[in-house]
Every structure is written in C-alpha cells, then in structure tokens.
N, CA, C and O atoms as a Tinker XYZ file with bonds, in Angstrom:
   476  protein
     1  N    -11.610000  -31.083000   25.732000    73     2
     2  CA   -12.399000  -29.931000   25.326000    64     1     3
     3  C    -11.589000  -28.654000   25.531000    63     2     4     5
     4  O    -11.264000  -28.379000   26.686000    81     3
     5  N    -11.268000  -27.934000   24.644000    73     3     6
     6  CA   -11.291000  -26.199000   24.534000    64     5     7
     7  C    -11.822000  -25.661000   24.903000    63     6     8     9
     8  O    -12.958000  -25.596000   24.435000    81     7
     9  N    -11.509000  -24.924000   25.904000    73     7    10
    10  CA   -12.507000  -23.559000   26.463000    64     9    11
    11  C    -11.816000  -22.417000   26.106000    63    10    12    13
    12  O    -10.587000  -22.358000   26.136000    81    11
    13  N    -12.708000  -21.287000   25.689000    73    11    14
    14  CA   -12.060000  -20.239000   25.010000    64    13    15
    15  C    -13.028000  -19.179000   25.346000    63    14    16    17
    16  O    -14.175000  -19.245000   24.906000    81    15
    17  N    -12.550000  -17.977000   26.272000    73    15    18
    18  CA   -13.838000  -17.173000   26.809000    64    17    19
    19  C    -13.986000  -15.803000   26.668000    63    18    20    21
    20  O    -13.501000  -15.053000   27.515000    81    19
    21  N    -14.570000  -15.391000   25.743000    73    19    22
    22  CA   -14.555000  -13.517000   25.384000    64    21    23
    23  C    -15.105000  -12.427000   26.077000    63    22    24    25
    24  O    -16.328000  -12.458000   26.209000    81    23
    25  N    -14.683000  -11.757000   26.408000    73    23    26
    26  CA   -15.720000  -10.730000   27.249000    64    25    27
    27  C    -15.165000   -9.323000   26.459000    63    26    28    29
    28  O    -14.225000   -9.250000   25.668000    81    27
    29  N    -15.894000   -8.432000   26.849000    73    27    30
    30  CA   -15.605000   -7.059000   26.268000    64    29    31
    31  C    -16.439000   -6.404000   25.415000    63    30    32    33
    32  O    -16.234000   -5.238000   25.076000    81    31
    33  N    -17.400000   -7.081000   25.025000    73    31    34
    34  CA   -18.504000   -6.863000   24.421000    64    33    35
    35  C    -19.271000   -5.674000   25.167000    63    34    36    37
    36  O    -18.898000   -5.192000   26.236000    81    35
    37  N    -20.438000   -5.259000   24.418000    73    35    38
    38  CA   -21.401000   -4.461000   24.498000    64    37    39
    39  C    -21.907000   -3.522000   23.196000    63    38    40    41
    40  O    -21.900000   -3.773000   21.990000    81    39
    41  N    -22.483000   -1.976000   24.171000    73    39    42
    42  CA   -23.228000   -1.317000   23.444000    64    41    43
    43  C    -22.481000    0.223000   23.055000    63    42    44    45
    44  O    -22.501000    1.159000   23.854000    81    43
    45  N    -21.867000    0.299000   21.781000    73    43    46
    46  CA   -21.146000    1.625000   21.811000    64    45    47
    47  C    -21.890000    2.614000   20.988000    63    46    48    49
    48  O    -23.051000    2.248000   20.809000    81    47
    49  N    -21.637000    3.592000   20.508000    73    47    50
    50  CA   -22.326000    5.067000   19.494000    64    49    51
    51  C    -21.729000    4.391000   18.495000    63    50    52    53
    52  O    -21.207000    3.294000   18.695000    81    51
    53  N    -21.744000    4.931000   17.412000    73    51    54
    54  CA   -21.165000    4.623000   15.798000    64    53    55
    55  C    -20.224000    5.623000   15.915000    63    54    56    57
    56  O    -20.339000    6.847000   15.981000    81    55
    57  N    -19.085000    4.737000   15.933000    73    55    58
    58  CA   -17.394000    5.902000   15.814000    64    57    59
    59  C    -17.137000    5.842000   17.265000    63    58    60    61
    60  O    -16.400000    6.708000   17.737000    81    59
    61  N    -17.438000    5.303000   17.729000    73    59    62
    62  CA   -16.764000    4.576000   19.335000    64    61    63
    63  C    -16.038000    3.294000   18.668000    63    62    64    65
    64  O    -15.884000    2.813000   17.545000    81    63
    65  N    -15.585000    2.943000   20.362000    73    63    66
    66  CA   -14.518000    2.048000   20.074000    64    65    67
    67  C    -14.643000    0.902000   21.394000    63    66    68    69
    68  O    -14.809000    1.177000   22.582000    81    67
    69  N    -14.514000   -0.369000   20.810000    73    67    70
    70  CA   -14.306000   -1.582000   21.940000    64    69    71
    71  C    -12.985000   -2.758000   21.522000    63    70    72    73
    72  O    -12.635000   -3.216000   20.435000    81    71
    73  N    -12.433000   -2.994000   23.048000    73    71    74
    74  CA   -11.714000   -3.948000   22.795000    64    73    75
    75  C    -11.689000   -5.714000   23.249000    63    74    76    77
    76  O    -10.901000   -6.274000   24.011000    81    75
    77  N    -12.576000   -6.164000   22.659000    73    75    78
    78  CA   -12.608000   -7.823000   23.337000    64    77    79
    79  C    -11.627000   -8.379000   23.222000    63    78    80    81
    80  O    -10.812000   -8.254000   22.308000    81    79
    81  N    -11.568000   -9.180000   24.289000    73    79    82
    82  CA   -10.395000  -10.161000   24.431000    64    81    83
    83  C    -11.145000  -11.826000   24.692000    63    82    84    85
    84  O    -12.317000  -12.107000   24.944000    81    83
    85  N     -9.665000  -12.928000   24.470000    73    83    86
    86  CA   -10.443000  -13.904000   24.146000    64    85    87
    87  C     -9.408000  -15.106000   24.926000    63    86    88    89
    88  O     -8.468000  -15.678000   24.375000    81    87
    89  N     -9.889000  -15.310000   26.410000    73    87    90
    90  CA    -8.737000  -16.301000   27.282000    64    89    91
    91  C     -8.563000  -17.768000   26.581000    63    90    92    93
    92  O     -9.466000  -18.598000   26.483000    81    91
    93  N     -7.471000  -17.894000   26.199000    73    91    94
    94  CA    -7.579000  -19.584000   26.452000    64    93    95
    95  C     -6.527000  -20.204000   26.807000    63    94    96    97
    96  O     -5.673000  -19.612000   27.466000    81    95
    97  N     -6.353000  -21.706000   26.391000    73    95    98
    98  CA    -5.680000  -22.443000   27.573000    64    97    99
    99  C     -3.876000  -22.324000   26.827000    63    98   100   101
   100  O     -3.533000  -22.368000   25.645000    81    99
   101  N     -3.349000  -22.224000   27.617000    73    99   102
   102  CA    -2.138000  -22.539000   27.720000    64   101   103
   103  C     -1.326000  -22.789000   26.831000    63   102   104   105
   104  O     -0.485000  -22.144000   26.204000    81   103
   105  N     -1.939000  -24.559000   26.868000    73   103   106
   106  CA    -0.850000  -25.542000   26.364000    64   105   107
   107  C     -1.753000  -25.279000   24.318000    63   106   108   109
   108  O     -1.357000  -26.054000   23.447000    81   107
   109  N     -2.569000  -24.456000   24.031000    73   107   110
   110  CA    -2.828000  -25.093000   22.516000    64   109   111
   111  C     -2.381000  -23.390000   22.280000    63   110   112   113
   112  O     -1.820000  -23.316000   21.187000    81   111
   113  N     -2.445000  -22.200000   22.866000    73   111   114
   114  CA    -2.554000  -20.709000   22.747000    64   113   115
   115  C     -1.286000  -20.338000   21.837000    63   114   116   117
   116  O     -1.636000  -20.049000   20.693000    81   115
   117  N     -0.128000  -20.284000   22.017000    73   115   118
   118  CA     1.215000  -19.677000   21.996000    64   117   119
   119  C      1.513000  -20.671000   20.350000    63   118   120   121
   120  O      2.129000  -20.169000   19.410000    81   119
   121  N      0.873000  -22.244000   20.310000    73   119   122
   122  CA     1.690000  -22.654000   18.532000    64   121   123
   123  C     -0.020000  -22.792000   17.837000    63   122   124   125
   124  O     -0.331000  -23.650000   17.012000    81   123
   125  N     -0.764000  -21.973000   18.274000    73   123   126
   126  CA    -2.064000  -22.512000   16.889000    64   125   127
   127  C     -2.365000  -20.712000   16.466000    63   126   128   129
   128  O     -2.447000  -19.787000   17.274000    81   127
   129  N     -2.445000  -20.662000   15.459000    73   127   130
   130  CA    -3.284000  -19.433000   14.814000    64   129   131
   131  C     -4.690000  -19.675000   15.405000    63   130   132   133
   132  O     -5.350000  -20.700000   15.571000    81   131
   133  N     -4.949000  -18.176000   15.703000    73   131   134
   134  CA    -6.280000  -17.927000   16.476000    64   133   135
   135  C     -7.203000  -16.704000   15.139000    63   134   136   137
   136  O     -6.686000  -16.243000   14.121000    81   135
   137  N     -8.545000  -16.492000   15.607000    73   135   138
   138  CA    -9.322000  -16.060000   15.072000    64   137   139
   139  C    -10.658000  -15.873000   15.434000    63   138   140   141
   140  O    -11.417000  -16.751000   15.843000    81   139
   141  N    -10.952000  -14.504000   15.241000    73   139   142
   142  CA   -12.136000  -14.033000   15.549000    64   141   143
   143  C    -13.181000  -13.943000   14.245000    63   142   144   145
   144  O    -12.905000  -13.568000   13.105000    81   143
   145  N    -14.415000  -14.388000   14.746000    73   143   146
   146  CA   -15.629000  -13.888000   13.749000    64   145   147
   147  C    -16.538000  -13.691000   14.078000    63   146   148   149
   148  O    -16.507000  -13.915000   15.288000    81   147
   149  N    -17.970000  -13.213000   13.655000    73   147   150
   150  CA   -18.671000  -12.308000   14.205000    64   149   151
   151  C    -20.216000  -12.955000   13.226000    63   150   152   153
   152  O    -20.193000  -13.087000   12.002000    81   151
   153  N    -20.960000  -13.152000   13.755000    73   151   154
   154  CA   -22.293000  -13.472000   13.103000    64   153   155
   155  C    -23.721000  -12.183000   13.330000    63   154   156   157
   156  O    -24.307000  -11.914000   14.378000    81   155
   157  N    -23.862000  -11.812000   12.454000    73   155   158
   158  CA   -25.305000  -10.568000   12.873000    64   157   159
   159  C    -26.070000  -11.540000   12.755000    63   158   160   161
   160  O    -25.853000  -12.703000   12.416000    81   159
   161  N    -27.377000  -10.781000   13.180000    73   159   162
   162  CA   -28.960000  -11.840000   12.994000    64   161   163
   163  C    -29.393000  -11.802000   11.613000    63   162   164   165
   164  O    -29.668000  -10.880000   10.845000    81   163
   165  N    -29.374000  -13.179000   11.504000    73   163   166
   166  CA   -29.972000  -13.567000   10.060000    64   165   167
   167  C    -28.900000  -13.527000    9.281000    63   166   168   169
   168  O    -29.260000  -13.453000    8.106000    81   167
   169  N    -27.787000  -13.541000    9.393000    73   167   170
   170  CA   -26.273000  -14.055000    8.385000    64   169   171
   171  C    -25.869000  -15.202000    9.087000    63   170   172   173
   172  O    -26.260000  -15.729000   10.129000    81   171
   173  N    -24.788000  -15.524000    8.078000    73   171   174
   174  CA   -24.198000  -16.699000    8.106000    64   173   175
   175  C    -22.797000  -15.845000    8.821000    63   174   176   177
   176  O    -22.531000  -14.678000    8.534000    81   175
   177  N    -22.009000  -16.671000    9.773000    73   175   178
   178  CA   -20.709000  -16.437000   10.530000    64   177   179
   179  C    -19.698000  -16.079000    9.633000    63   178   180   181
   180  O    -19.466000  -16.714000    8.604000    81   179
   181  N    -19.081000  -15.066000    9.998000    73   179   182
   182  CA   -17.918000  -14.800000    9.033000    64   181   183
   183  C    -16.651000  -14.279000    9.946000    63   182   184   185
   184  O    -16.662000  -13.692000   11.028000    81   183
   185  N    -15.782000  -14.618000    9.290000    73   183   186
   186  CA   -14.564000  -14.222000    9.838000    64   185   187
   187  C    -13.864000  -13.282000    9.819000    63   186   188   189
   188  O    -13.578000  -13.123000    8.632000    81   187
   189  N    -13.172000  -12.184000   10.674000    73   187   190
   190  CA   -13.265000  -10.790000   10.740000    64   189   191
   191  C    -11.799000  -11.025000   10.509000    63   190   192   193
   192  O    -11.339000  -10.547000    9.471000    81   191
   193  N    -10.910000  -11.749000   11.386000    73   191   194
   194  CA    -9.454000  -11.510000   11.444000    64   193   195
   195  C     -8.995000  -12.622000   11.802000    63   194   196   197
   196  O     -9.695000  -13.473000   12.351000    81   195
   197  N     -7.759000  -12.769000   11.542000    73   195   198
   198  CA    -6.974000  -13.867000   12.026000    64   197   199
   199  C     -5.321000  -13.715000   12.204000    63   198   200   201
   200  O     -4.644000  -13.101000   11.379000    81   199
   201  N     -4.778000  -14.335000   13.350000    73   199   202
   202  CA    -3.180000  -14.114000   13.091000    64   201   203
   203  C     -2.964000  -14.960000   13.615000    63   202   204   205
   204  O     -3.504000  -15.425000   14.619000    81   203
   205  N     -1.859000  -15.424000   12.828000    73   203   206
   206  CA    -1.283000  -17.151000   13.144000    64   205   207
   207  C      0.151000  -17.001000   14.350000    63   206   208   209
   208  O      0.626000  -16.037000   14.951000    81   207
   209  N      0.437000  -18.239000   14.312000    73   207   210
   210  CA     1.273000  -18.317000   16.060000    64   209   211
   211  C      2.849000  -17.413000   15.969000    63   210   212   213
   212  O      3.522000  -17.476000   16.998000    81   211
   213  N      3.386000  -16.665000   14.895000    73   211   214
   214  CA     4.197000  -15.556000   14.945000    64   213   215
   215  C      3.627000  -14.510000   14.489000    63   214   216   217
   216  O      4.387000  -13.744000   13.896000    81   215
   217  N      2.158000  -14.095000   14.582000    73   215   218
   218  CA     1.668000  -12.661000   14.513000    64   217   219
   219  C      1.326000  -12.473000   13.407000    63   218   220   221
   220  O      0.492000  -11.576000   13.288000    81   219
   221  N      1.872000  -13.338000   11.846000    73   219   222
   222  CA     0.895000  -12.629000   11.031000    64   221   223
   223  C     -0.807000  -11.898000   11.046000    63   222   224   225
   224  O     -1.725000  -12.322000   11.748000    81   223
   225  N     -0.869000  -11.066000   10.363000    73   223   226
   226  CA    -2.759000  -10.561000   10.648000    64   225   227
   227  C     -3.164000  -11.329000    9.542000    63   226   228   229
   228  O     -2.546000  -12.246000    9.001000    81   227
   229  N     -4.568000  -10.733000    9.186000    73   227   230
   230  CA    -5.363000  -11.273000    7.813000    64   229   231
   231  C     -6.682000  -10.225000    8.520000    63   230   232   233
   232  O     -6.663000   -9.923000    9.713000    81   231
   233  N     -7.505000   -9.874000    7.806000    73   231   234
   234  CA    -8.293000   -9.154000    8.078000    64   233   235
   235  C     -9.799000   -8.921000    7.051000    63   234   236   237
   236  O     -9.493000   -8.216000    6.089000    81   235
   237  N    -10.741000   -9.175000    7.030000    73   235   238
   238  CA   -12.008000   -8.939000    5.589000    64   237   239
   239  C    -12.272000   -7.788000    5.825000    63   238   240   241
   240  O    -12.572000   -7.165000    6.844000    81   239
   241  N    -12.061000   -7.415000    4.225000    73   239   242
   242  CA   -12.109000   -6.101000    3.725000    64   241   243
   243  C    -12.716000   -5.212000    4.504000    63   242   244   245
   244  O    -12.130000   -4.170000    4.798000    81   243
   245  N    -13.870000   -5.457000    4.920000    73   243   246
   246  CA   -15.116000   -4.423000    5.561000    64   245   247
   247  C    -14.535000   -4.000000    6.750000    63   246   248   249
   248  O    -15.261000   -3.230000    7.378000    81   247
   249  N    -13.422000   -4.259000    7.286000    73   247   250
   250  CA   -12.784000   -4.393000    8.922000    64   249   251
   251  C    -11.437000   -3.715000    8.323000    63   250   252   253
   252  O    -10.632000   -3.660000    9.253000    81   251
   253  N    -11.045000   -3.340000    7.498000    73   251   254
   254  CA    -9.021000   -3.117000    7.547000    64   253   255
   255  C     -9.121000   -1.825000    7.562000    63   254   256   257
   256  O     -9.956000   -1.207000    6.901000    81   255
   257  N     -8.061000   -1.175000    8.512000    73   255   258
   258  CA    -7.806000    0.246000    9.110000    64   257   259
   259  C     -8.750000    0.496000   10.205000    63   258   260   261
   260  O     -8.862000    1.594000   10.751000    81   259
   261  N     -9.513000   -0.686000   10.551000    73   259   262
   262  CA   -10.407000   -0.001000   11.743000    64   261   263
   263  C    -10.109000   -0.945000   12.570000    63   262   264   265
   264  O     -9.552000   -0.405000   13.526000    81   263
   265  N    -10.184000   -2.209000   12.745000    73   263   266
   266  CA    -9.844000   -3.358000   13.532000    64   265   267
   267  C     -8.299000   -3.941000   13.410000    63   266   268   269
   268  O     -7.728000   -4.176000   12.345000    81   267
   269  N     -7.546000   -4.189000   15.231000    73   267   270
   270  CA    -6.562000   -4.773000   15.022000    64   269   271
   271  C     -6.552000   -5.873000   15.864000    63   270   272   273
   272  O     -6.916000   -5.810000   17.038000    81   271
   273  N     -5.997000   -7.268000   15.109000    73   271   274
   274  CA    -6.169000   -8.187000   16.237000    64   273   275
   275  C     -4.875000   -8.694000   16.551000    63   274   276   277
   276  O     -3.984000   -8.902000   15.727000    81   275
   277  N     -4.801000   -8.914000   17.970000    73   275   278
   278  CA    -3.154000   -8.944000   18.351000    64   277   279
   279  C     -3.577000  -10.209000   19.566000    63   278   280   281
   280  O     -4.576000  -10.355000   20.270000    81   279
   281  N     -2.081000  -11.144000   19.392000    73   279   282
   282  CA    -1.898000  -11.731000   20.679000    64   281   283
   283  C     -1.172000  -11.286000   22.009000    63   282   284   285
   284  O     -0.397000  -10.333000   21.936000    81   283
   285  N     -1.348000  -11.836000   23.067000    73   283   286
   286  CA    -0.357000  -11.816000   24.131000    64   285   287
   287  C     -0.217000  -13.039000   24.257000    63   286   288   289
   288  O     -1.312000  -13.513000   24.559000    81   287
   289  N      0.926000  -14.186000   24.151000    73   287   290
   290  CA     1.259000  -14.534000   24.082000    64   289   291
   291  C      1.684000  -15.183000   26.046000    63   290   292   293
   292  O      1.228000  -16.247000   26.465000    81   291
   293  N      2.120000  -14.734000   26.464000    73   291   294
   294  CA     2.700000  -14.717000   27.950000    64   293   295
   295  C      1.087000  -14.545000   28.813000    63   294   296   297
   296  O      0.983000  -14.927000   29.978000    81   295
   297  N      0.270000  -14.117000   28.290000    73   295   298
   298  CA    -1.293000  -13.760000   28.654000    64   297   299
   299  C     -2.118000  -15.129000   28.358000    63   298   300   301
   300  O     -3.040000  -15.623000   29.007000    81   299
   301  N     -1.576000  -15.518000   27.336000    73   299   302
   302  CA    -2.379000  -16.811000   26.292000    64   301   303
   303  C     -3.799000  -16.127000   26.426000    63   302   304   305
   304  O     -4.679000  -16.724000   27.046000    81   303
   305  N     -4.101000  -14.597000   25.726000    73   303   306
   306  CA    -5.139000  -13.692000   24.906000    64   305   307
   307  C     -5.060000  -13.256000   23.944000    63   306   308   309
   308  O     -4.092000  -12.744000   23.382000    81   307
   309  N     -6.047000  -13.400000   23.636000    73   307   310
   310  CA    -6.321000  -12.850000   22.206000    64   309   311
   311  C     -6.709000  -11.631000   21.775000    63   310   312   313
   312  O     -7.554000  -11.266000   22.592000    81   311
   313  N     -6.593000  -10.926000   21.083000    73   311   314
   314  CA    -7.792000   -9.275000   21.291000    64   313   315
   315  C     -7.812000   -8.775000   19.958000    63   314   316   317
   316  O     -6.990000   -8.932000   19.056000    81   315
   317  N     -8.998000   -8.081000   19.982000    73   315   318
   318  CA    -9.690000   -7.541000   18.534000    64   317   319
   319  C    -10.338000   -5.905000   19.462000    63   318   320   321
   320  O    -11.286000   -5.582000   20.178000    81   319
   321  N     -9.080000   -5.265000   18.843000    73   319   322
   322  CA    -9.106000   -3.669000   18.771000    64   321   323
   323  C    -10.650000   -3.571000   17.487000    63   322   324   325
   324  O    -10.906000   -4.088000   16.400000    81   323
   325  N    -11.188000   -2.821000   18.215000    73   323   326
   326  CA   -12.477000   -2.613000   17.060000    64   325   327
   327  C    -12.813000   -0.791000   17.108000    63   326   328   329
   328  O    -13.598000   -0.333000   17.939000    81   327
   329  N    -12.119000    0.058000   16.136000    73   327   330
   330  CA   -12.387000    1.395000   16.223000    64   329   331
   331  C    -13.229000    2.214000   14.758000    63   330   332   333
   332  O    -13.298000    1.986000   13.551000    81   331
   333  N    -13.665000    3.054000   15.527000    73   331   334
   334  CA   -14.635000    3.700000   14.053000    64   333   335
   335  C    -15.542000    2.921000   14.041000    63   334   336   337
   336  O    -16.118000    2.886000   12.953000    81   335
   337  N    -16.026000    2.102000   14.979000    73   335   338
   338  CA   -17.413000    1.791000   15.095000    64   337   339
   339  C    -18.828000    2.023000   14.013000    63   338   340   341
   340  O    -19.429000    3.083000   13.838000    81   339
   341  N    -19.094000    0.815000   13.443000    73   339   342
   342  CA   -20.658000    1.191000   12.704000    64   341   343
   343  C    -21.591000    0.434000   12.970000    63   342   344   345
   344  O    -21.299000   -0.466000   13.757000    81   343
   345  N    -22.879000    0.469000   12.513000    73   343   346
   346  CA   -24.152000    0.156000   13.314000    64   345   347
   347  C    -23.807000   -1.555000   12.315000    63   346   348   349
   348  O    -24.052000   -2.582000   12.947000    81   347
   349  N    -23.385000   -1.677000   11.162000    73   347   350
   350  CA   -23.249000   -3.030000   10.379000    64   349   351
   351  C    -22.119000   -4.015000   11.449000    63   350   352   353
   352  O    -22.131000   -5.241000   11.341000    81   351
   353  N    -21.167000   -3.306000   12.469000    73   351   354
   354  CA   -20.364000   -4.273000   12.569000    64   353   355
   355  C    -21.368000   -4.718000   14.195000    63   354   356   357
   356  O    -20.916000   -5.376000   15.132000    81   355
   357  N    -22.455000   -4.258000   14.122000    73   355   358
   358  CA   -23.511000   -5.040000   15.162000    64   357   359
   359  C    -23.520000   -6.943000   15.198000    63   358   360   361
   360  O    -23.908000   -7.520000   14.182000    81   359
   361  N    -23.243000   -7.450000   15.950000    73   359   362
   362  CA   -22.968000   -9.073000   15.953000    64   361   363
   363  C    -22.388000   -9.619000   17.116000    63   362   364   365
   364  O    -21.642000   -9.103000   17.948000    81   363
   365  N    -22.805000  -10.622000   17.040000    73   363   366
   366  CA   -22.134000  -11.498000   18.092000    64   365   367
   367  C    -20.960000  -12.039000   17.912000    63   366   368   369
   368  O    -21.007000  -12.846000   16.984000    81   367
   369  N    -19.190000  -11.889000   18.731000    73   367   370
   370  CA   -17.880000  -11.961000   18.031000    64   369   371
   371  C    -17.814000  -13.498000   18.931000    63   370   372   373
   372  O    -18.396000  -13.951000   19.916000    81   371
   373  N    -17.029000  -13.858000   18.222000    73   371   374
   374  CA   -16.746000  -15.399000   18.416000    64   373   375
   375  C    -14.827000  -15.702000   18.634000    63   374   376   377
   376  O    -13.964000  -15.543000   17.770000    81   375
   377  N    -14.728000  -15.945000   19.387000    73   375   378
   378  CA   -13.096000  -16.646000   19.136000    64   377   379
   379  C    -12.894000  -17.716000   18.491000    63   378   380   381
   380  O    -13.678000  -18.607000   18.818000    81   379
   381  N    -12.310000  -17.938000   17.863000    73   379   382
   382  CA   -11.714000  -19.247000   17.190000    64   381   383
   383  C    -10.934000  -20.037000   17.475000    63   382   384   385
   384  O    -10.285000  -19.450000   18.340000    81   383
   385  N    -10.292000  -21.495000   17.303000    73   383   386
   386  CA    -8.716000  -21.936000   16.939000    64   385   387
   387  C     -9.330000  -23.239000   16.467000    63   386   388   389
   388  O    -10.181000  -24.008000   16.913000    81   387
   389  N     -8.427000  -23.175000   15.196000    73   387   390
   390  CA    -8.277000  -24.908000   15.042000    64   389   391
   391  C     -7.409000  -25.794000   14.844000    63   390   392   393
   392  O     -6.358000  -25.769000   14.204000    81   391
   393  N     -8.035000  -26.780000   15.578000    73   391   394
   394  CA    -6.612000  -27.773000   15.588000    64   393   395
   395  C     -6.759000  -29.047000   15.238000    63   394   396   397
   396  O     -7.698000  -29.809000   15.466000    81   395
   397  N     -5.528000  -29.263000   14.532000    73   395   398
   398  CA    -5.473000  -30.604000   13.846000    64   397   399
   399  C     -5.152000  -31.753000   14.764000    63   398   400   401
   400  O     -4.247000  -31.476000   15.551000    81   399
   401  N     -5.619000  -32.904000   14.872000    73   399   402
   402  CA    -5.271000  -34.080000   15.430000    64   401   403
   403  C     -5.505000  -35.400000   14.372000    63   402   404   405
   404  O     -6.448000  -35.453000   13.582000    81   403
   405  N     -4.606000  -36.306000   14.496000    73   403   406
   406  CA    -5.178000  -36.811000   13.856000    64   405   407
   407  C     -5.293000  -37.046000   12.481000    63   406   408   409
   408  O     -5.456000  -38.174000   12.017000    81   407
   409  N     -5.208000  -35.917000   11.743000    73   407   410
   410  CA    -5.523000  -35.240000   10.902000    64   409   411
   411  C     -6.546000  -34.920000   10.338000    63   410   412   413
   412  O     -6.826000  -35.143000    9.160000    81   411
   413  N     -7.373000  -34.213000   11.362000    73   411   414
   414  CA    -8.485000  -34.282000   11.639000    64   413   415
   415  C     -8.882000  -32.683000   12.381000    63   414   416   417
   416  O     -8.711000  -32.323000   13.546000    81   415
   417  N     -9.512000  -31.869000   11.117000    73   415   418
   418  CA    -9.629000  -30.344000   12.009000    64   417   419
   419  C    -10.522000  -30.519000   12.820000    63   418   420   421
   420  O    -11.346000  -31.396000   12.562000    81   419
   421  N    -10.634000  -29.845000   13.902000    73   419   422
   422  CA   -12.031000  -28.965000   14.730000    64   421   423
   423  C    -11.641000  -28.125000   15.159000    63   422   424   425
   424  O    -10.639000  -28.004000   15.864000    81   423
   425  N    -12.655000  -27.091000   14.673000    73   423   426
   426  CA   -12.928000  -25.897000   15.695000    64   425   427
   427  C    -13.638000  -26.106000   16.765000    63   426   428   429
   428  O    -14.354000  -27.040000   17.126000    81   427
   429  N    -13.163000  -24.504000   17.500000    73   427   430
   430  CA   -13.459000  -24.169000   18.858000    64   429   431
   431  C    -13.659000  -23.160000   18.558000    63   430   432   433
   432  O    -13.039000  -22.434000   17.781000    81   431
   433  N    -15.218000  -22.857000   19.568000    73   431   434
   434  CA   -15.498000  -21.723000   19.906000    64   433   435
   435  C    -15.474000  -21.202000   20.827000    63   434   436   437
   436  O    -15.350000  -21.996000   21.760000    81   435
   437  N    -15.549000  -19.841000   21.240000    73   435   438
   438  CA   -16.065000  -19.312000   22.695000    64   437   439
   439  C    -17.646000  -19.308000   22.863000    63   438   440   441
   440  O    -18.228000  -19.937000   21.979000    81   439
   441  N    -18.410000  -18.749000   23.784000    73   439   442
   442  CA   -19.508000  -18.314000   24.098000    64   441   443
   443  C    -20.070000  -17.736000   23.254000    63   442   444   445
   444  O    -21.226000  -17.922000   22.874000    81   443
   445  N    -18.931000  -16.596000   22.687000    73   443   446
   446  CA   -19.664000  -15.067000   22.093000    64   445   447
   447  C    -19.575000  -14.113000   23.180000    63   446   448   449
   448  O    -19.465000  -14.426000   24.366000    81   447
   449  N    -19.652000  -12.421000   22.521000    73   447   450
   450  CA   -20.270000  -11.745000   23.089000    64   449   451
   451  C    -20.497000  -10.740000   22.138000    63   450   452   453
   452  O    -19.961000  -10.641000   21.034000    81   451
   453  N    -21.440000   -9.910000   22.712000    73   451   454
   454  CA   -22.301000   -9.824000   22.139000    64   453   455
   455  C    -21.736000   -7.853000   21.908000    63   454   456   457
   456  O    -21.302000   -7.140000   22.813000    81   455
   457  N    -21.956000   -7.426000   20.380000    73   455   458
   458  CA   -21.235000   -6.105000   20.471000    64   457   459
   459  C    -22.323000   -5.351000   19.732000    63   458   460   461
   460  O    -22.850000   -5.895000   18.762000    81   459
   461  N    -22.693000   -4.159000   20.109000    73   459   462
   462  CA   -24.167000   -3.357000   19.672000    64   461   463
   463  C    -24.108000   -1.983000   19.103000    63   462   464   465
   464  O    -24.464000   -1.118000   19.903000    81   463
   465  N    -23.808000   -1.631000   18.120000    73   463   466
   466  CA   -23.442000   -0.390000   17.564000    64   465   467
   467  C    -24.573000    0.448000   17.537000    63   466   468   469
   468  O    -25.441000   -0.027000   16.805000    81   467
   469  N    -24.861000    1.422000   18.013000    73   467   470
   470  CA   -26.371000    2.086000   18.125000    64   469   471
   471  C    -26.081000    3.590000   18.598000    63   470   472   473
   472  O    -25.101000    3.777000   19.319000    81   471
   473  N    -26.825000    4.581000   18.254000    73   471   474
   474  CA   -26.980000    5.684000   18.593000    64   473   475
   475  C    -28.454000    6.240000   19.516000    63   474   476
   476  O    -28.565000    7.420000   19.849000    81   475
C-alpha cells in the first residue's frame, strides 16, 4: 500500500494564496510522475496539475499562471503553489501517483485536504 499525505489546506480570501504539500514514500517518489486534483461538491474529480519524474508541468486551463506544482525530490514532496485565489477553486485537493505493475495501473490517493476560498 501507498501512503501519500497532504496537509496545507484551509480557508483563504479570494486573491490569497496557499501552498499544499504532498509526503510520500521514498522508494516509488523520485521515478513516478505525481499529480494533484481537486474535487468540489457535486463534481466529478479533476486534475489540476501534473509533473512527471524530471519536472515536466502540465496544468488545466482554469489553473495556468496562478498554480505551480513542483517536486523536491531529496524531500520525496510534492507541492501545489496555489495564488490569486477564487471562490471556484473551493475543493478538496488530492495527491496522486500511478503505478504500473504488472502491467497493471493503480492509483493512489492521499486523504485530501480540504481548501476554502471565501470572503
């Protein structure tokens, strides 16, 4: 089992700024592309960003120039810079990775936490 654990979450103004981060283990962190996504209430999960195991980004539209997601590598963390804050990017953010075995994907999730855009 994958454990993968986010914290950094909460409640900011609209045009504030938060940075979650996302621990995981070791030995899968440093060669798998990782990824964050974010589910509001009453949508379906979507994926905000992603950067694979030499740093490429990828990013959905609604998120580019405001969100950056970067590894540490030597940390085995993950993090999603989230700035310019709006009341839509309200949701619960999720870490990702998937890995093949087998040849055979599964994802992993974290917990969540939980991020609240409000005035």
């Amino acid at each position: 089992q994958v454990q993968l654990v986010e914290s950094g979450g909460g409640l900011v103004q609209p045009g504030g700024s938060l940075r979650l981060s996302c621990a995981a283990p070791g030995s899968i962190f440093s060669s798998n592309a990782m990824a964050w996504y974010r589910q509001a209430p009453g949508k379906e999960r979507e994926l905000v960003a992603s950067i694979t195991s030499n740093g490429i980004t990828n990013y959905v539209e609604s998120v580019k120039g405001r969100f950056t997601i970067s590894r540490d590598n030597a940390k085995n963390t993950l993090y999603l810079r989230m700035n310019s804050l709006k009341p839509e990017d309200t949701a619960a953010y999720y870490c990702n990775v998937r890995l093949l075995n087998r040849g055979v994907r599964t994802d992993y999730w974290g917990q969540g936490t939980r991020v609240t855009v409000s005035s």
